[in-house]
Amino acid sequence: MKKILLFLSIALLGTTAIHAQQKVIPLYDGPAPGSESWTWNEAENDNNSWQTKVVYNVSKPTLTVFQPEAGKANGTAVIICPGGAFYALSINSEGFDVAKWLVQKGVTCFVLKYRLVRCSTNDPAAEVAGKMGTKEFEEETGKVIPLSIADGRAAIVYVRKHAAEYNLSTDRIGIMGFSAGGTVAASTSFGYSKENKPDFTVPVYPFFPKEMQGTMAADAAPMFIVAASDDQLGLAPHSVDLYTKWISSKKEAELHMYAKGGHGFGMKPQNLPSDQWIERFGDWLNMRGLLKKPAFNPAYALYQKKEFVFAEGKTLPYRILYPENYDKTKKYPLLLFLHGAGERGKDNEKQLTHGAKLMLTEQNRKNFPAIIIFPQCPEESFWASSKIDRTVQPVKFELDYSGEGNWPLLAANELVKKIMTEEAVDASRVYITGLSMGGMGTFESVYRYPNLYAAALPICGGGDVKSYDKRVKKTAFWVFHGAADAVVNVSLSREMVDKLKAIKAEVKYSEYPGVNHNSWDNAFAEPDYLGWMLLHKRKK
């Protein structure tokens, strides 16, 4: 008996831990607009006539995030709105359980707790049963429905705005809702803006009478609709009307109307064909290509794709990220990022593999607004001027600045100068960083352009120690390297740091014990990586 109790305790702790790991995000920065005076707290009920866990008294809307395992996200997101007559949310069978199924398909899910009618008891199911069909019910829900719909629209805005953080495509954000949640989801298909338009909508046995349907826009998104003919609330015609409206307007829609299933089946197994509705939804997503990873990481769509013609036959692809709400009447810092050898090419994408995501986080976009440039070095070339012997480990590099310099490196620096003249750049706050081959390019760029950069952050790189002299003293350095680097010997950074100290340049050095070549992971994790850089201004 003790063993059984111990097993159950461990299982319960495991279940609690799973729920605790989910990130919960407030939907609004402050009080929700339109309900600023609501002060009550949400609560849960496990013992009710609906025979499922419900959440009620939601006054502060939130999103609970369910993310696929690392590397499995496909760029598609679904906002899930549970139902419950606007008095409660069937949080498991119409929320969390749906999210867990979709996450296995690589879909990132956001379960929305939208605003609800305030319950006067701790049993919202009983209150709904006692009030449904009465004038009181209509008055109470009539006041809250517009707020719930506003929460659905705000959820789409939030997910689209934060798409980069979750590796999402901004054009693959859908919303799904059950019953009352179906009202929220379906309503977002009308009267939307560019920011809150859903890319697909999934109303499941929704309450959505014709009088709630607005005017269809020419670019209305595809819709997947599910219901049962024997819906106890008589809502099946609502789904049929919605489907008819879509196809009569020659818009894409798919309707699954099951003979049996009732109302509120969600993810509850009933040994009926309606149990398979989620599989059919998965088929629909797959048919539309929404379960496949896009060829290009959707998180990086904010980096605009451009080219810089340096000379005849020498064109440098690059990506550029502008600050949020870019204002040309202001002045912004500029950062040049040089990638490693593995990201060379001409696709104008691979150079964003490392470092680009760091610049896209909400915190960094807000606290460190800057213009970011990611050029791409051609496959056959290198940033730095060096002789390489790959027959030994670590690889042997001989850096030599006596010649003219490789054209991609010169082009990258000339691109910086060009953008400084064309964009709103603070000339005293221009910076450079790079990793591996790009770390070497960082050292060489400062040598060849000694009056350009206020700070340089070379990662697992190296330089021509014999050439470095006092001309680089106008630039502050923070150098990073892994002590166990098997590709670029840590001695290359150590020697450069010693030289910088010898010429009395400002230098900071971070060496990571036991870390191999990917020391950029440690560098980017430094809490002051961007802050230290942006504190520096070019010395006159």
PDB file of C-alpha atoms in Angstrom, residues 17-201:
ATOM      1  CA  ALA A  17       5.679  19.887 -12.641  1.00  0.00           C
ATOM      2  CA  ILE A  18       4.461  19.588 -16.236  1.00  0.00           C
ATOM      3  CA  HIS A  19       1.836  22.298 -15.664  1.00  0.00           C
ATOM      4  CA  ALA A  20       4.326  24.425 -13.725  1.00  0.00           C
ATOM      5  CA  GLN A  21       6.707  24.429 -16.683  1.00  0.00           C
ATOM      6  CA  GLN A  22       4.190  26.175 -18.937  1.00  0.00           C
ATOM      7  CA  LYS A  23       4.813  29.884 -19.313  1.00  0.00           C
ATOM      8  CA  VAL A  24       1.855  32.101 -18.408  1.00  0.00           C
ATOM      9  CA  ILE A  25       1.821  35.571 -19.971  1.00  0.00           C
ATOM     10  CA  PRO A  26      -0.454  38.481 -19.007  1.00  0.00           C
ATOM     11  CA  LEU A  27      -2.278  39.534 -22.172  1.00  0.00           C
ATOM     12  CA  TYR A  28      -2.182  43.235 -21.276  1.00  0.00           C
ATOM     13  CA  ASP A  29       0.579  45.303 -19.681  1.00  0.00           C
ATOM     14  CA  GLY A  30      -1.884  46.780 -17.193  1.00  0.00           C
ATOM     15  CA  PRO A  31      -5.580  46.354 -16.410  1.00  0.00           C
ATOM     16  CA  ALA A  32      -7.577  44.968 -19.331  1.00  0.00           C
ATOM     17  CA  PRO A  33      -9.235  47.838 -21.248  1.00  0.00           C
ATOM     18  CA  GLY A  34     -12.919  48.111 -20.436  1.00  0.00           C
ATOM     19  CA  SER A  35     -12.724  46.247 -17.118  1.00  0.00           C
ATOM     20  CA  GLU A  36     -10.246  48.324 -15.147  1.00  0.00           C
ATOM     21  CA  SER A  37     -12.419  48.142 -12.031  1.00  0.00           C
ATOM     22  CA  TRP A  38     -12.512  44.324 -11.928  1.00  0.00           C
ATOM     23  CA  THR A  39     -10.579  43.239  -8.853  1.00  0.00           C
ATOM     24  CA  TRP A  40     -11.687  39.648  -8.316  1.00  0.00           C
ATOM     25  CA  ASN A  41      -9.344  36.702  -8.829  1.00  0.00           C
ATOM     26  CA  GLU A  42      -9.831  33.699 -11.067  1.00  0.00           C
ATOM     27  CA  ALA A  43     -10.568  30.340  -9.455  1.00  0.00           C
ATOM     28  CA  GLU A  44     -10.924  26.665 -10.399  1.00  0.00           C
ATOM     29  CA  ASN A  45     -13.632  24.058  -9.860  1.00  0.00           C
ATOM     30  CA  ASP A  46     -13.127  20.299 -10.254  1.00  0.00           C
ATOM     31  CA  ASN A  47     -16.516  19.099  -8.999  1.00  0.00           C
ATOM     32  CA  ASN A  48     -19.384  20.173 -11.244  1.00  0.00           C
ATOM     33  CA  SER A  49     -22.074  18.840 -13.563  1.00  0.00           C
ATOM     34  CA  TRP A  50     -19.791  19.316 -16.585  1.00  0.00           C
ATOM     35  CA  GLN A  51     -17.496  16.673 -15.063  1.00  0.00           C
ATOM     36  CA  THR A  52     -14.312  18.514 -15.975  1.00  0.00           C
ATOM     37  CA  LYS A  53     -11.973  21.107 -14.501  1.00  0.00           C
ATOM     38  CA  VAL A  54     -13.197  24.654 -15.133  1.00  0.00           C
ATOM     39  CA  VAL A  55     -11.658  28.061 -14.584  1.00  0.00           C
ATOM     40  CA  TYR A  56     -13.965  30.941 -13.686  1.00  0.00           C
ATOM     41  CA  ASN A  57     -13.936  34.601 -12.598  1.00  0.00           C
ATOM     42  CA  VAL A  58     -11.209  35.532 -15.092  1.00  0.00           C
ATOM     43  CA  SER A  59     -10.600  39.275 -14.788  1.00  0.00           C
ATOM     44  CA  LYS A  60      -6.979  39.381 -15.936  1.00  0.00           C
ATOM     45  CA  PRO A  61      -6.636  37.608 -19.315  1.00  0.00           C
ATOM     46  CA  THR A  62      -3.568  35.434 -19.839  1.00  0.00           C
ATOM     47  CA  LEU A  63      -1.940  33.150 -22.404  1.00  0.00           C
ATOM     48  CA  THR A  64      -0.518  29.799 -21.314  1.00  0.00           C
ATOM     49  CA  VAL A  65       2.236  28.802 -23.721  1.00  0.00           C
ATOM     50  CA  PHE A  66       2.826  25.221 -24.911  1.00  0.00           C
ATOM     51  CA  GLN A  67       5.984  24.879 -27.004  1.00  0.00           C
ATOM     52  CA  PRO A  68       7.196  21.845 -28.983  1.00  0.00           C
ATOM     53  CA  GLU A  69      10.461  20.178 -28.060  1.00  0.00           C
ATOM     54  CA  ALA A  70      13.590  21.948 -29.206  1.00  0.00           C
ATOM     55  CA  GLY A  71      14.017  21.662 -32.948  1.00  0.00           C
ATOM     56  CA  LYS A  72      10.457  20.402 -33.601  1.00  0.00           C
ATOM     57  CA  ALA A  73       8.577  23.692 -33.921  1.00  0.00           C
ATOM     58  CA  ASN A  74       7.262  24.207 -37.460  1.00  0.00           C
ATOM     59  CA  GLY A  75       6.499  27.934 -37.255  1.00  0.00           C
ATOM     60  CA  THR A  76       2.724  27.511 -36.888  1.00  0.00           C
ATOM     61  CA  ALA A  77       0.817  28.849 -33.875  1.00  0.00           C
ATOM     62  CA  VAL A  78      -2.731  28.233 -32.620  1.00  0.00           C
ATOM     63  CA  ILE A  79      -4.448  30.372 -29.997  1.00  0.00           C
ATOM     64  CA  ILE A  80      -6.944  28.132 -28.167  1.00  0.00           C
ATOM     65  CA  CYS A  81     -10.097  29.594 -26.574  1.00  0.00           C
ATOM     66  CA  PRO A  82     -11.909  27.114 -24.274  1.00  0.00           C
ATOM     67  CA  GLY A  83     -15.693  27.316 -23.915  1.00  0.00           C
ATOM     68  CA  GLY A  84     -18.034  27.560 -20.972  1.00  0.00           C
ATOM     69  CA  ALA A  85     -20.950  29.907 -21.777  1.00  0.00           C
ATOM     70  CA  PHE A  86     -18.820  32.957 -20.871  1.00  0.00           C
ATOM     71  CA  TYR A  87     -19.108  31.946 -17.209  1.00  0.00           C
ATOM     72  CA  ALA A  88     -16.249  29.451 -17.165  1.00  0.00           C
ATOM     73  CA  LEU A  89     -13.525  27.831 -19.264  1.00  0.00           C
ATOM     74  CA  SER A  90     -13.350  24.065 -19.813  1.00  0.00           C
ATOM     75  CA  ILE A  91      -9.626  24.408 -19.420  1.00  0.00           C
ATOM     76  CA  ASN A  92      -8.523  20.798 -20.006  1.00  0.00           C
ATOM     77  CA  SER A  93     -10.667  19.150 -22.684  1.00  0.00           C
ATOM     78  CA  GLU A  94     -11.051  22.402 -24.658  1.00  0.00           C
ATOM     79  CA  GLY A  95      -7.698  23.928 -23.765  1.00  0.00           C
ATOM     80  CA  PHE A  96      -4.654  22.215 -22.358  1.00  0.00           C
ATOM     81  CA  ASP A  97      -5.428  18.769 -23.836  1.00  0.00           C
ATOM     82  CA  VAL A  98      -5.847  20.292 -27.292  1.00  0.00           C
ATOM     83  CA  ALA A  99      -2.545  22.140 -26.901  1.00  0.00           C
ATOM     84  CA  LYS A 100      -0.721  18.968 -25.853  1.00  0.00           C
ATOM     85  CA  TRP A 101      -1.962  17.168 -28.972  1.00  0.00           C
ATOM     86  CA  LEU A 102      -0.970  19.969 -31.326  1.00  0.00           C
ATOM     87  CA  VAL A 103       2.440  20.450 -29.707  1.00  0.00           C
ATOM     88  CA  GLN A 104       3.296  16.892 -30.714  1.00  0.00           C
ATOM     89  CA  LYS A 105       2.750  18.009 -34.310  1.00  0.00           C
ATOM     90  CA  GLY A 106       5.219  20.890 -33.902  1.00  0.00           C
ATOM     91  CA  VAL A 107       2.543  23.572 -33.391  1.00  0.00           C
ATOM     92  CA  THR A 108       3.164  26.232 -30.730  1.00  0.00           C
ATOM     93  CA  CYS A 109      -0.017  26.780 -28.704  1.00  0.00           C
ATOM     94  CA  PHE A 110      -1.324  29.651 -26.586  1.00  0.00           C
ATOM     95  CA  VAL A 111      -4.324  28.784 -24.380  1.00  0.00           C
ATOM     96  CA  LEU A 112      -6.302  31.986 -23.831  1.00  0.00           C
ATOM     97  CA  LYS A 113      -8.094  32.702 -20.574  1.00  0.00           C
ATOM     98  CA  TYR A 114     -10.413  35.486 -21.700  1.00  0.00           C
ATOM     99  CA  ARG A 115     -12.641  37.653 -19.498  1.00  0.00           C
ATOM    100  CA  LEU A 116     -15.787  36.043 -18.105  1.00  0.00           C
ATOM    101  CA  VAL A 117     -18.988  36.917 -16.258  1.00  0.00           C
ATOM    102  CA  ARG A 118     -18.307  37.139 -12.519  1.00  0.00           C
ATOM    103  CA  CYS A 119     -19.837  34.155 -10.739  1.00  0.00           C
ATOM    104  CA  SER A 120     -21.642  34.617  -7.441  1.00  0.00           C
ATOM    105  CA  THR A 121     -20.883  31.035  -6.323  1.00  0.00           C
ATOM    106  CA  ASN A 122     -17.992  28.597  -6.664  1.00  0.00           C
ATOM    107  CA  ASP A 123     -19.928  26.421  -9.127  1.00  0.00           C
ATOM    108  CA  PRO A 124     -20.196  28.181 -12.508  1.00  0.00           C
ATOM    109  CA  ALA A 125     -21.736  25.097 -14.160  1.00  0.00           C
ATOM    110  CA  ALA A 126     -24.689  25.254 -11.767  1.00  0.00           C
ATOM    111  CA  GLU A 127     -25.067  28.990 -12.353  1.00  0.00           C
ATOM    112  CA  VAL A 128     -25.172  28.472 -16.132  1.00  0.00           C
ATOM    113  CA  ALA A 129     -27.779  25.721 -15.754  1.00  0.00           C
ATOM    114  CA  GLY A 130     -29.920  27.962 -13.585  1.00  0.00           C
ATOM    115  CA  LYS A 131     -29.638  31.107 -15.704  1.00  0.00           C
ATOM    116  CA  MET A 132     -29.451  29.926 -19.328  1.00  0.00           C
ATOM    117  CA  GLY A 133     -32.381  31.218 -21.354  1.00  0.00           C
ATOM    118  CA  THR A 134     -33.213  33.942 -18.834  1.00  0.00           C
ATOM    119  CA  LYS A 135     -33.011  37.686 -19.293  1.00  0.00           C
ATOM    120  CA  GLU A 136     -30.302  37.837 -16.600  1.00  0.00           C
ATOM    121  CA  PHE A 137     -28.143  35.406 -18.578  1.00  0.00           C
ATOM    122  CA  GLU A 138     -28.489  37.488 -21.750  1.00  0.00           C
ATOM    123  CA  GLU A 139     -27.682  40.724 -19.928  1.00  0.00           C
ATOM    124  CA  GLU A 140     -24.617  39.336 -18.150  1.00  0.00           C
ATOM    125  CA  THR A 141     -23.149  37.619 -21.216  1.00  0.00           C
ATOM    126  CA  GLY A 142     -24.078  40.574 -23.433  1.00  0.00           C
ATOM    127  CA  LYS A 143     -21.810  42.810 -21.383  1.00  0.00           C
ATOM    128  CA  VAL A 144     -18.840  40.443 -21.331  1.00  0.00           C
ATOM    129  CA  ILE A 145     -18.865  39.033 -24.881  1.00  0.00           C
ATOM    130  CA  PRO A 146     -17.345  42.184 -26.461  1.00  0.00           C
ATOM    131  CA  LEU A 147     -14.558  42.048 -23.873  1.00  0.00           C
ATOM    132  CA  SER A 148     -13.928  38.346 -24.544  1.00  0.00           C
ATOM    133  CA  ILE A 149     -13.737  39.020 -28.289  1.00  0.00           C
ATOM    134  CA  ALA A 150     -11.343  41.907 -27.646  1.00  0.00           C
ATOM    135  CA  ASP A 151      -9.129  39.458 -25.732  1.00  0.00           C
ATOM    136  CA  GLY A 152      -9.130  37.118 -28.743  1.00  0.00           C
ATOM    137  CA  ARG A 153      -8.009  39.921 -31.031  1.00  0.00           C
ATOM    138  CA  ALA A 154      -5.377  41.062 -28.516  1.00  0.00           C
ATOM    139  CA  ALA A 155      -4.045  37.498 -28.318  1.00  0.00           C
ATOM    140  CA  ILE A 156      -3.449  37.452 -32.088  1.00  0.00           C
ATOM    141  CA  VAL A 157      -1.654  40.807 -31.856  1.00  0.00           C
ATOM    142  CA  TYR A 158       0.532  39.519 -29.014  1.00  0.00           C
ATOM    143  CA  VAL A 159       1.532  36.287 -30.755  1.00  0.00           C
ATOM    144  CA  ARG A 160       2.279  38.050 -34.047  1.00  0.00           C
ATOM    145  CA  LYS A 161       4.328  40.740 -32.295  1.00  0.00           C
ATOM    146  CA  HIS A 162       6.328  38.111 -30.409  1.00  0.00           C
ATOM    147  CA  ALA A 163       6.606  35.629 -33.282  1.00  0.00           C
ATOM    148  CA  ALA A 164      10.399  35.848 -33.377  1.00  0.00           C
ATOM    149  CA  GLU A 165      10.694  34.771 -29.726  1.00  0.00           C
ATOM    150  CA  TYR A 166       8.786  31.558 -30.441  1.00  0.00           C
ATOM    151  CA  ASN A 167      10.211  30.868 -33.939  1.00  0.00           C
ATOM    152  CA  LEU A 168       6.830  31.498 -35.534  1.00  0.00           C
ATOM    153  CA  SER A 169       5.880  32.676 -38.996  1.00  0.00           C
ATOM    154  CA  THR A 170       3.848  35.873 -38.775  1.00  0.00           C
ATOM    155  CA  ASP A 171       1.551  34.490 -41.506  1.00  0.00           C
ATOM    156  CA  ARG A 172       0.853  31.154 -39.769  1.00  0.00           C
ATOM    157  CA  ILE A 173      -1.062  32.312 -36.679  1.00  0.00           C
ATOM    158  CA  GLY A 174      -4.491  30.740 -36.246  1.00  0.00           C
ATOM    159  CA  ILE A 175      -7.187  30.879 -33.570  1.00  0.00           C
ATOM    160  CA  MET A 176      -9.433  28.043 -32.387  1.00  0.00           C
ATOM    161  CA  GLY A 177     -12.408  28.218 -30.049  1.00  0.00           C
ATOM    162  CA  PHE A 178     -15.007  25.910 -28.499  1.00  0.00           C
ATOM    163  CA  SER A 179     -18.630  26.942 -27.898  1.00  0.00           C
ATOM    164  CA  ALA A 180     -18.307  30.408 -26.303  1.00  0.00           C
ATOM    165  CA  GLY A 181     -14.633  30.253 -27.254  1.00  0.00           C
ATOM    166  CA  GLY A 182     -15.888  29.594 -30.777  1.00  0.00           C
ATOM    167  CA  THR A 183     -17.690  32.920 -30.581  1.00  0.00           C
ATOM    168  CA  VAL A 184     -14.369  34.578 -29.750  1.00  0.00           C
ATOM    169  CA  ALA A 185     -12.506  32.755 -32.527  1.00  0.00           C
ATOM    170  CA  ALA A 186     -15.135  33.237 -35.237  1.00  0.00           C
ATOM    171  CA  SER A 187     -15.533  36.930 -34.398  1.00  0.00           C
ATOM    172  CA  THR A 188     -11.869  37.579 -35.202  1.00  0.00           C
ATOM    173  CA  SER A 189     -12.641  36.612 -38.824  1.00  0.00           C
ATOM    174  CA  PHE A 190     -14.608  39.855 -39.202  1.00  0.00           C
ATOM    175  CA  GLY A 191     -13.551  43.469 -38.821  1.00  0.00           C
ATOM    176  CA  TYR A 192      -9.878  42.705 -38.347  1.00  0.00           C
ATOM    177  CA  SER A 193      -6.804  44.851 -38.884  1.00  0.00           C
ATOM    178  CA  LYS A 194      -3.441  43.815 -40.301  1.00  0.00           C
ATOM    179  CA  GLU A 195      -2.161  43.199 -36.789  1.00  0.00           C
ATOM    180  CA  ASN A 196      -5.062  41.109 -35.447  1.00  0.00           C
ATOM    181  CA  LYS A 197      -6.112  39.176 -38.541  1.00  0.00           C
ATOM    182  CA  PRO A 198      -6.063  35.393 -38.012  1.00  0.00           C
ATOM    183  CA  ASP A 199      -4.359  33.367 -40.746  1.00  0.00           C
ATOM    184  CA  PHE A 200      -6.888  30.573 -40.179  1.00  0.00           C
ATOM    185  CA  THR A 201      -9.887  30.146 -37.879  1.00  0.00           C
TER     186      THR A 201
END
